[in-house]
mmCIF file of C-alpha atoms in Angstrom:
data_model
loop_
_atom_site.group_PDB
_atom_site.id
_atom_site.type_symbol
_atom_site.label_atom_id
_atom_site.label_comp_id
_atom_site.label_asym_id
_atom_site.label_seq_id
_atom_site.Cartn_x
_atom_site.Cartn_y
_atom_site.Cartn_z
ATOM 1 C CA MET A 90 -0.095 0.334 -0.118
ATOM 2 C CA ARG A 91 1.128 3.419 -1.074
ATOM 3 C CA THR A 92 2.703 5.438 1.978
ATOM 4 C CA ARG A 93 3.788 8.429 0.724
ATOM 5 C CA TYR A 94 1.512 11.677 -1.032
ATOM 6 C CA SER A 95 2.292 15.078 -1.934
ATOM 7 C CA ARG A 96 0.187 18.219 -0.727
ATOM 8 C CA GLU A 97 -1.569 18.250 -3.415
ATOM 9 C CA GLU A 98 -2.548 14.686 -3.011
ATOM 10 C CA ILE A 99 -3.221 14.833 1.050
ATOM 11 C CA LEU A 100 -5.710 17.783 -0.366
ATOM 12 C CA ALA A 101 -7.584 16.683 -4.012
ATOM 13 C CA ASP A 102 -10.828 16.207 -3.942
ATOM 14 C CA HIS A 103 -12.917 13.093 -6.011
ATOM 15 C CA PRO A 104 -14.318 13.560 -9.225
ATOM 16 C CA TYR A 105 -18.233 14.750 -8.356
ATOM 17 C CA GLU A 106 -20.831 14.519 -10.128
ATOM 18 C CA ARG A 107 -22.460 17.258 -9.108
ATOM 19 C CA PRO A 108 -21.848 19.373 -5.438
ATOM 20 C CA LEU A 109 -23.385 19.728 -1.635
ATOM 21 C CA VAL A 110 -25.596 22.751 -2.742
ATOM 22 C CA LEU A 111 -28.634 23.219 -0.554
ATOM 23 C CA ASP A 112 -30.696 26.396 -0.065
ATOM 24 C CA GLY A 113 -28.730 27.997 -2.615
ATOM 25 C CA VAL A 114 -25.185 27.967 -0.063
ATOM 26 C CA PRO A 115 -22.762 26.180 -1.963
ATOM 27 C CA CYS A 116 -21.132 23.302 0.869
ATOM 28 C CA HIS A 117 -17.996 21.295 0.402
ATOM 29 C CA GLY A 118 -18.696 17.548 -0.742
ATOM 30 C CA GLY A 119 -20.279 15.752 -3.460
ATOM 31 C CA PHE A 120 -21.934 12.675 -4.510
ATOM 32 C CA VAL A 121 -20.868 10.185 -7.031
ATOM 33 C CA ALA A 122 -23.248 7.618 -8.258
ATOM 34 C CA GLY A 123 -25.832 9.209 -5.758
ATOM 35 C CA HIS A 124 -23.865 9.026 -2.825
ATOM 36 C CA TYR A 125 -22.632 11.877 -0.263
ATOM 37 C CA VAL A 126 -18.380 11.903 -0.437
ATOM 38 C CA SER A 127 -16.611 13.996 2.000
ATOM 39 C CA PRO A 128 -14.393 16.792 0.792
ATOM 40 C CA ARG A 129 -10.550 16.494 0.336
ATOM 41 C CA THR A 130 -10.795 11.627 0.757
ATOM 42 C CA CYS A 131 -9.792 11.342 -2.682
ATOM 43 C CA TRP A 132 -6.285 10.204 -1.574
ATOM 44 C CA ARG A 133 -6.382 11.258 1.966
ATOM 45 C CA ALA A 134 -8.450 8.514 2.792
ATOM 46 C CA PRO A 135 -6.872 5.108 1.589
ATOM 47 C CA ALA A 136 -3.976 7.083 2.911
ATOM 48 C CA ILE A 137 -4.967 6.798 6.765
ATOM 49 C CA GLU A 138 -6.254 3.113 6.018
ATOM 50 C CA ALA A 139 -2.098 2.510 4.401
ATOM 51 C CA TRP A 140 -0.786 4.593 7.145
ATOM 52 C CA GLN A 141 -2.909 2.282 10.182
ATOM 53 C CA ALA A 142 -2.286 -1.296 8.441
ATOM 54 C CA ARG A 143 1.542 -0.267 8.892
ATOM 55 C CA LEU A 144 0.793 0.207 13.308
ATOM 56 C CA PRO A 145 2.041 -2.281 15.065
ATOM 57 C CA ALA A 146 -1.391 -4.459 17.030
ATOM 58 C CA GLY A 147 -2.874 -2.766 19.273
ATOM 59 C CA GLU A 148 -1.932 0.357 19.019
ATOM 60 C CA LEU A 149 -4.210 2.789 17.387
ATOM 61 C CA GLU A 150 -6.920 0.941 20.523
ATOM 62 C CA ALA A 151 -4.569 1.985 22.448
ATOM 63 C CA VAL A 152 -5.144 5.643 22.064
ATOM 64 C CA LEU A 153 -8.682 5.593 21.681
ATOM 65 C CA GLY A 154 -10.004 3.328 23.743
ATOM 66 C CA ALA A 155 -9.448 5.669 26.829
ATOM 67 C CA ILE A 156 -11.439 8.127 25.022
ATOM 68 C CA ASP A 157 -14.073 6.603 23.569
ATOM 69 C CA ALA A 158 -14.559 5.309 27.261
ATOM 70 C CA SER A 159 -15.052 8.621 28.485
ATOM 71 C CA VAL A 160 -17.899 10.220 26.037
ATOM 72 C CA PRO A 161 -19.655 12.335 28.939
ATOM 73 C CA PRO A 162 -23.399 13.005 28.222
ATOM 74 C CA HIS A 163 -24.308 15.535 26.150
ATOM 75 C CA PHE A 164 -26.471 18.089 27.865
ATOM 76 C CA PRO A 165 -29.110 19.243 27.649
ATOM 77 C CA SER A 166 -30.244 15.799 26.339
ATOM 78 C CA ALA A 167 -32.649 15.688 23.481
ATOM 79 C CA ALA A 168 -35.314 14.828 25.796
ATOM 80 C CA GLN A 169 -34.855 17.826 27.427
ATOM 81 C CA THR A 170 -34.499 19.979 24.194
ATOM 82 C CA ARG A 171 -37.696 18.162 22.864
ATOM 83 C CA LEU A 172 -39.416 19.949 25.920
ATOM 84 C CA LEU A 173 -38.168 23.208 25.168
ATOM 85 C CA VAL A 174 -39.453 23.095 21.816
ATOM 86 C CA ARG A 175 -42.230 21.941 22.231
ATOM 87 C CA HIS A 176 -42.791 24.973 24.539
ATOM 88 C CA GLY A 177 -41.797 27.538 22.289
ATOM 89 C CA VAL A 178 -38.556 27.784 23.735
ATOM 90 C CA THR A 179 -35.906 27.471 20.717
ATOM 91 C CA VAL A 180 -33.049 30.249 22.198
ATOM 92 C CA PRO A 181 -31.146 27.748 23.570
ATOM 93 C CA LEU A 182 -31.143 25.430 21.202
ATOM 94 C CA VAL A 183 -30.166 27.906 18.475
ATOM 95 C CA ARG A 184 -27.412 29.066 21.128
ATOM 96 C CA LEU A 185 -25.963 25.944 21.427
ATOM 97 C CA LEU A 186 -26.052 25.082 16.970
ATOM 98 C CA SER A 187 -24.642 28.481 16.792
ATOM 99 C CA LEU A 188 -22.165 27.382 19.029
ATOM 100 C CA ILE A 189 -20.875 24.525 18.042
ATOM 101 C CA ALA A 190 -21.034 25.963 14.588
ATOM 102 C CA ILE A 191 -18.121 28.465 15.540
ATOM 103 C CA VAL A 192 -16.137 26.139 17.789
ATOM 104 C CA GLU A 193 -15.861 23.782 14.581
ATOM 105 C CA GLY A 194 -14.426 26.711 12.816
ATOM 106 C CA PHE A 195 -12.263 27.214 15.203
ATOM 107 C CA GLY A 196 -11.129 23.863 15.749
ATOM 108 C CA GLY A 197 -9.351 23.747 12.876
ATOM 109 C CA ASP A 198 -7.427 26.764 12.559
ATOM 110 C CA VAL A 199 -6.069 26.074 15.826
ATOM 111 C CA LEU A 200 -4.202 22.748 13.938
ATOM 112 C CA ARG A 201 -3.203 25.126 10.856
ATOM 113 C CA LEU A 202 -1.489 27.437 13.123
ATOM 114 C CA VAL A 203 0.805 24.767 14.791
ATOM 115 C CA ALA A 204 4.510 25.221 14.183
ATOM 116 C CA LEU A 205 5.712 21.878 13.467
ATOM 117 C CA PRO A 206 8.679 20.892 14.758
ATOM 118 C CA PRO A 207 11.615 19.048 13.323
ATOM 119 C CA LEU A 208 9.751 15.874 13.588
ATOM 120 C CA GLY A 209 13.582 13.730 12.372
ATOM 121 C CA GLU A 210 14.679 15.538 15.255
ATOM 122 C CA ARG A 211 12.728 14.912 17.864
ATOM 123 C CA VAL A 212 11.388 11.708 17.036
ATOM 124 C CA LEU A 213 14.641 8.870 17.213
ATOM 125 C CA ASP A 214 12.861 6.157 14.861
ATOM 126 C CA ASP A 215 12.049 6.512 11.409
ATOM 127 C CA VAL A 216 9.024 8.247 10.471
ATOM 128 C CA ASP A 217 9.211 8.266 6.885
ATOM 129 C CA GLY A 218 5.844 7.024 5.424
ATOM 130 C CA THR A 219 3.812 7.536 8.250
ATOM 131 C CA ALA A 220 0.681 10.040 9.086
ATOM 132 C CA LEU A 221 3.448 11.866 11.109
ATOM 133 C CA ALA A 222 5.232 13.043 7.799
ATOM 134 C CA HIS A 223 2.528 13.959 6.596
ATOM 135 C CA LEU A 224 0.638 16.475 8.886
ATOM 136 C CA GLY A 225 1.319 19.540 7.317
ATOM 137 C CA PRO A 226 -0.850 18.967 4.402
ATOM 138 C CA LEU A 227 -2.867 16.702 6.779
ATOM 139 C CA PHE A 228 -3.455 19.702 9.483
ATOM 140 C CA GLU A 229 -4.125 22.237 6.274
ATOM 141 C CA ALA A 230 -6.980 19.594 5.151
ATOM 142 C CA HIS A 231 -8.400 19.112 8.772
ATOM 143 C CA ALA A 232 -8.784 23.169 8.828
ATOM 144 C CA ARG A 233 -10.588 23.595 5.158
ATOM 145 C CA ASP A 234 -13.502 20.800 6.490
ATOM 146 C CA GLU A 235 -13.655 22.155 9.697
ATOM 147 C CA ALA A 236 -13.859 25.886 8.140
ATOM 148 C CA GLY A 237 -17.151 24.017 5.704
ATOM 149 C CA HIS A 238 -18.640 22.302 8.298
ATOM 150 C CA ARG A 239 -19.256 25.934 10.081
ATOM 151 C CA ARG A 240 -21.318 27.037 7.461
ATOM 152 C CA MET A 241 -23.185 23.504 7.450
ATOM 153 C CA TRP A 242 -24.079 23.818 11.930
ATOM 154 C CA GLU A 243 -25.861 26.910 10.725
ATOM 155 C CA LEU A 244 -26.798 25.877 7.764
ATOM 156 C CA ALA A 245 -29.358 22.673 9.544
ATOM 157 C CA ARG A 246 -29.887 25.126 12.316
ATOM 158 C CA ASP A 247 -31.332 27.893 9.194
ATOM 159 C CA ILE A 248 -33.303 25.087 7.957
ATOM 160 C CA ALA A 249 -34.864 23.625 10.964
ATOM 161 C CA LEU A 250 -35.769 26.840 12.713
ATOM 162 C CA ASP A 251 -36.445 29.075 9.602
ATOM 163 C CA ARG A 252 -33.347 31.071 10.524
ATOM 164 C CA PRO A 253 -34.240 32.207 13.660
ATOM 165 C CA PRO A 254 -32.941 35.703 15.757
ATOM 166 C CA VAL A 255 -28.880 34.098 16.463
ATOM 167 C CA PRO A 256 -27.814 35.933 19.646
ATOM 168 C CA LYS A 257 -25.026 38.072 19.294
ATOM 169 C CA ASP A 258 -23.062 37.296 22.724
ATOM 170 C CA LEU A 259 -21.861 33.736 21.689
ATOM 171 C CA ALA A 260 -18.130 34.466 21.221
ATOM 172 C CA PRO A 261 -16.303 31.796 23.688
ATOM 173 C CA ALA A 262 -13.196 31.560 25.112
ATOM 174 C CA LEU A 263 -11.737 29.784 22.396
ATOM 175 C CA GLY A 264 -8.087 30.499 23.244
ATOM 176 C CA THR A 265 -5.167 28.645 24.329
ATOM 177 C CA PRO A 266 -3.681 30.615 27.676
ATOM 178 C CA ALA A 267 0.103 29.302 28.140
ATOM 179 C CA THR A 268 0.598 26.755 30.542
ATOM 180 C CA PRO A 269 3.821 25.269 32.400
ATOM 181 C CA ARG A 270 6.021 22.630 31.079
ATOM 182 C CA LEU A 271 3.750 19.065 31.112
ATOM 183 C CA PHE A 272 6.851 16.964 29.646
ATOM 184 C CA PRO A 273 10.202 19.325 30.336
ATOM 185 C CA GLU A 274 11.565 15.905 29.605
ATOM 186 C CA ILE A 275 11.288 16.332 25.642
ATOM 187 C CA ALA A 276 11.319 19.383 24.011
ATOM 188 C CA ALA A 277 8.762 22.039 24.269
ATOM 189 C CA ASP A 278 8.243 22.339 20.227
ATOM 190 C CA LEU A 279 6.887 18.655 20.137
ATOM 191 C CA GLU A 280 4.942 19.174 23.241
ATOM 192 C CA ALA A 281 3.152 21.242 22.096
ATOM 193 C CA LEU A 282 2.015 19.432 18.487
ATOM 194 C CA VAL A 283 1.447 16.210 21.076
ATOM 195 C CA LEU A 284 -0.525 18.497 23.589
ATOM 196 C CA ARG A 285 -2.441 20.022 20.491
ATOM 197 C CA MET A 286 -3.111 17.106 18.370
ATOM 198 C CA LEU A 287 -4.781 15.028 21.255
ATOM 199 C CA GLY A 288 -7.066 18.177 22.445
ATOM 200 C CA VAL A 289 -8.670 18.657 19.177
ATOM 201 C CA LEU A 290 -8.896 14.417 18.759
ATOM 202 C CA VAL A 291 -10.588 14.307 21.994
ATOM 203 C CA ILE A 292 -12.840 16.637 20.983
ATOM 204 C CA GLU A 293 -13.699 15.194 17.755
ATOM 205 C CA VAL A 294 -14.187 11.872 19.455
ATOM 206 C CA PHE A 295 -16.808 13.598 21.972
ATOM 207 C CA ALA A 296 -18.471 15.179 19.216
ATOM 208 C CA ILE A 297 -19.828 11.652 18.611
ATOM 209 C CA ALA A 298 -23.148 12.957 21.536
ATOM 210 C CA ALA A 299 -23.224 15.992 19.890
ATOM 211 C CA PHE A 300 -23.649 14.287 16.525
ATOM 212 C CA ARG A 301 -26.182 11.783 18.074
ATOM 213 C CA TRP A 302 -28.337 14.856 20.117
ATOM 214 C CA ALA A 303 -28.547 17.069 16.597
ATOM 215 C CA LYS A 304 -30.045 13.825 14.902
ATOM 216 C CA GLU A 305 -32.093 13.092 17.584
ATOM 217 C CA VAL A 306 -33.711 16.582 17.882
ATOM 218 C CA LEU A 307 -33.301 18.306 14.827
ATOM 219 C CA GLY A 308 -34.632 14.578 12.971
ATOM 220 C CA ASP A 309 -37.810 15.078 15.079
ATOM 221 C CA ALA A 310 -40.802 15.081 12.206
ATOM 222 C CA THR A 311 -42.973 16.563 14.845
ATOM 223 C CA LEU A 312 -41.163 19.591 15.496
ATOM 224 C CA PHE A 313 -39.391 20.639 12.506
ATOM 225 C CA ARG A 314 -41.363 20.434 9.251
ATOM 226 C CA ARG A 315 -37.642 20.063 7.280
ATOM 227 C CA HIS A 316 -36.269 17.463 9.662
ATOM 228 C CA ASP A 317 -35.313 15.296 7.441
ATOM 229 C CA GLU A 318 -32.756 17.515 5.664
ATOM 230 C CA ALA A 319 -31.733 19.021 8.627
ATOM 231 C CA ARG A 320 -30.432 15.603 9.965
ATOM 232 C CA THR A 321 -29.032 14.632 6.465
ATOM 233 C CA LEU A 322 -26.939 17.570 6.999
ATOM 234 C CA PHE A 323 -25.664 16.308 10.221
ATOM 235 C CA GLY A 324 -25.167 12.853 8.753
ATOM 236 C CA TYR A 325 -22.620 14.098 6.235
ATOM 237 C CA ILE A 326 -20.412 16.940 8.575
ATOM 238 C CA GLN A 327 -20.266 13.665 10.732
ATOM 239 C CA GLN A 328 -18.865 11.522 7.991
ATOM 240 C CA ASP A 329 -16.670 14.249 7.503
ATOM 241 C CA GLU A 330 -15.379 14.010 10.504
ATOM 242 C CA SER A 331 -14.207 10.137 9.977
ATOM 243 C CA PRO A 332 -10.335 11.253 8.784
ATOM 244 C CA HIS A 333 -9.991 13.786 11.115
ATOM 245 C CA VAL A 334 -10.281 10.838 13.952
ATOM 246 C CA GLY A 335 -8.005 8.557 11.747
ATOM 247 C CA TYR A 336 -5.359 10.454 11.127
ATOM 248 C CA LEU A 337 -4.926 12.069 14.307
ATOM 249 C CA ALA A 338 -5.424 8.848 16.319
ATOM 250 C CA THR A 339 -3.158 7.858 13.542
ATOM 251 C CA ALA A 340 -0.120 10.175 13.954
ATOM 252 C CA LEU A 341 -0.248 9.776 17.888
ATOM 253 C CA ALA A 342 -0.041 6.079 17.718
ATOM 254 C CA GLU A 343 2.944 6.196 15.837
ATOM 255 C CA LEU A 344 4.594 8.322 18.141
ATOM 256 C CA ARG A 345 3.449 6.488 21.086
ATOM 257 C CA CYS A 346 4.984 3.314 19.891
ATOM 258 C CA ARG A 347 8.820 5.052 18.741
ATOM 259 C CA ARG A 348 11.287 6.773 21.485
ATOM 260 C CA LEU A 349 11.478 10.132 21.436
ATOM 261 C CA ALA A 350 14.551 12.549 22.110
ATOM 262 C CA GLY A 351 14.854 13.779 25.068
ATOM 263 C CA ILE A 352 16.446 16.609 26.700
ATOM 264 C CA ALA A 353 18.787 15.122 28.892
ATOM 265 C CA GLY A 354 19.797 12.946 26.564
ATOM 266 C CA ALA A 355 18.354 9.590 27.238
ATOM 267 C CA PRO A 356 15.742 8.384 24.869
ATOM 268 C CA VAL A 357 12.172 9.171 26.087
ATOM 269 C CA ALA A 358 9.030 6.238 25.876
ATOM 270 C CA GLY A 359 6.439 7.719 23.057
ATOM 271 C CA ARG A 360 3.535 5.793 25.057
ATOM 272 C CA ASP A 361 4.993 7.599 28.696
ATOM 273 C CA VAL A 362 4.492 10.771 26.727
ATOM 274 C CA VAL A 363 1.541 10.440 24.865
ATOM 275 C CA ASP A 364 -0.360 8.244 27.230
ATOM 276 C CA ARG A 365 -0.253 10.889 30.225
ATOM 277 C CA ALA A 366 -0.957 12.940 27.877
ATOM 278 C CA ARG A 367 -4.183 11.869 26.304
ATOM 279 C CA ASP A 368 -5.226 10.610 30.283
ATOM 280 C CA MET A 369 -4.551 14.514 31.728
ATOM 281 C CA ILE A 370 -6.835 16.150 28.669
ATOM 282 C CA VAL A 371 -9.857 13.056 28.713
ATOM 283 C CA ALA A 372 -10.060 13.937 32.522
ATOM 284 C CA PHE A 373 -10.399 17.654 31.811
ATOM 285 C CA GLN A 374 -12.916 17.430 29.171
ATOM 286 C CA ALA A 375 -14.844 14.680 30.470
ATOM 287 C CA GLY A 376 -14.681 16.338 34.435
ATOM 288 C CA PRO A 377 -13.981 20.516 34.837
ATOM 289 C CA ARG A 378 -15.026 21.572 31.159
ATOM 290 C CA HIS A 379 -18.017 19.075 30.851
ATOM 291 C CA ARG A 380 -19.149 20.519 34.532
ATOM 292 C CA ALA A 381 -18.997 24.259 33.507
ATOM 293 C CA ASN A 382 -20.467 23.674 30.090
ATOM 294 C CA VAL A 383 -23.772 21.814 31.562
ATOM 295 C CA GLU A 384 -23.922 25.093 34.345
ATOM 296 C CA PHE A 385 -23.921 27.325 32.025
ATOM 297 C CA ARG A 386 -26.555 26.365 29.545
ATOM 298 C CA THR A 387 -28.487 25.473 32.846
ATOM 299 C CA GLN A 388 -28.611 29.079 33.680
ATOM 300 C CA VAL A 389 -29.307 30.092 29.655
ATOM 301 C CA VAL A 390 -32.457 27.729 30.117
ATOM 302 C CA GLU A 391 -33.354 29.197 33.159
ATOM 303 C CA ARG A 392 -32.970 32.250 31.535
ATOM 304 C CA CYS A 393 -35.149 31.048 28.836
ATOM 305 C CA LEU A 394 -37.725 29.868 31.683
ATOM 306 C CA ALA A 395 -37.801 33.322 33.830
ATOM 307 C CA ASP A 396 -40.879 34.596 31.898
ATOM 308 C CA HIS A 397 -42.197 32.303 30.307
ATOM 309 C CA PRO A 398 -45.466 31.099 31.166
ATOM 310 C CA GLY A 399 -45.491 27.713 32.406
ATOM 311 C CA GLY A 400 -41.758 28.463 33.856
ATOM 312 C CA PRO A 401 -41.734 27.030 36.792
ATOM 313 C CA SER A 402 -43.365 24.067 35.751
ATOM 314 C CA LEU A 403 -41.551 23.611 32.952
ATOM 315 C CA LEU A 404 -38.354 24.253 34.325
ATOM 316 C CA ALA A 405 -38.895 21.017 37.205
ATOM 317 C CA GLU A 406 -39.754 18.762 33.845
ATOM 318 C CA PHE A 407 -37.021 19.832 32.498
ATOM 319 C CA ARG A 408 -34.781 18.892 35.184
ATOM 320 C CA ALA A 409 -36.847 15.841 36.162
ATOM 321 C CA LEU A 410 -35.361 14.356 32.323
ATOM 322 C CA ALA A 411 -32.077 14.828 33.139
#
């Protein structure tokens, strides 16, 4: 199987028979033989498959298993969200869909701006013909995908809710504050790369719950006239996310089974760095970050119900569904 690809190949689209356009809005991706095909996967998808085939048995699961097992439940749940919508309370849904769109657009840029370290110096074992050797174009493809996903999440929102007013106070805290060194035994640029890749990978895997929630809510035929179109669009976005999880997990698994150059001179096992970083990020995202999201979203619901005629009873029913 081929394991070396040019930048142009990693970014190449399939020859689509027709592009994806909905409500006059051009989206990325397109259709081949009547089936939706994700953007920039003409060579990217087989490349990821080839790189994964070279991994020692169990390495990919070693990276993904602990993340998959820690996905927190989405809040508010689909049942809670449908309850609010049935009673005309749509602002929490609009806010959340809009925020997801903003974060999607930001996610790709986070990787595009990563300064790639000289892996030939930082990794002591050969990286030729690996995902690690192709990170530059892979990050760029990921960023372009996510820019398209922002538009698609917003489009699904507008289709289902008939172009609702969007709150103006939606700028989330998306910066990446400076943190003390967590892995001083390796070079700072390699540490930054590992933490950034793992941070994005955990968010991508945790997004499984968000897709399930979005498809269940906006796909409800009793609440939304254009439910089928919204649900289908979310399915396309979810399909697009597969290569993101694929290449990130593969590159991290490649690092995990290699020796890294240590600052003190002695090699550092990639397994130790990747596993510790993964566990720290998972613990934060599934713990404090998730609890903060639940608390803030609960406050939004409480504010929206404060002036609702049936506010107290509706809030009690909302909480009972948790």
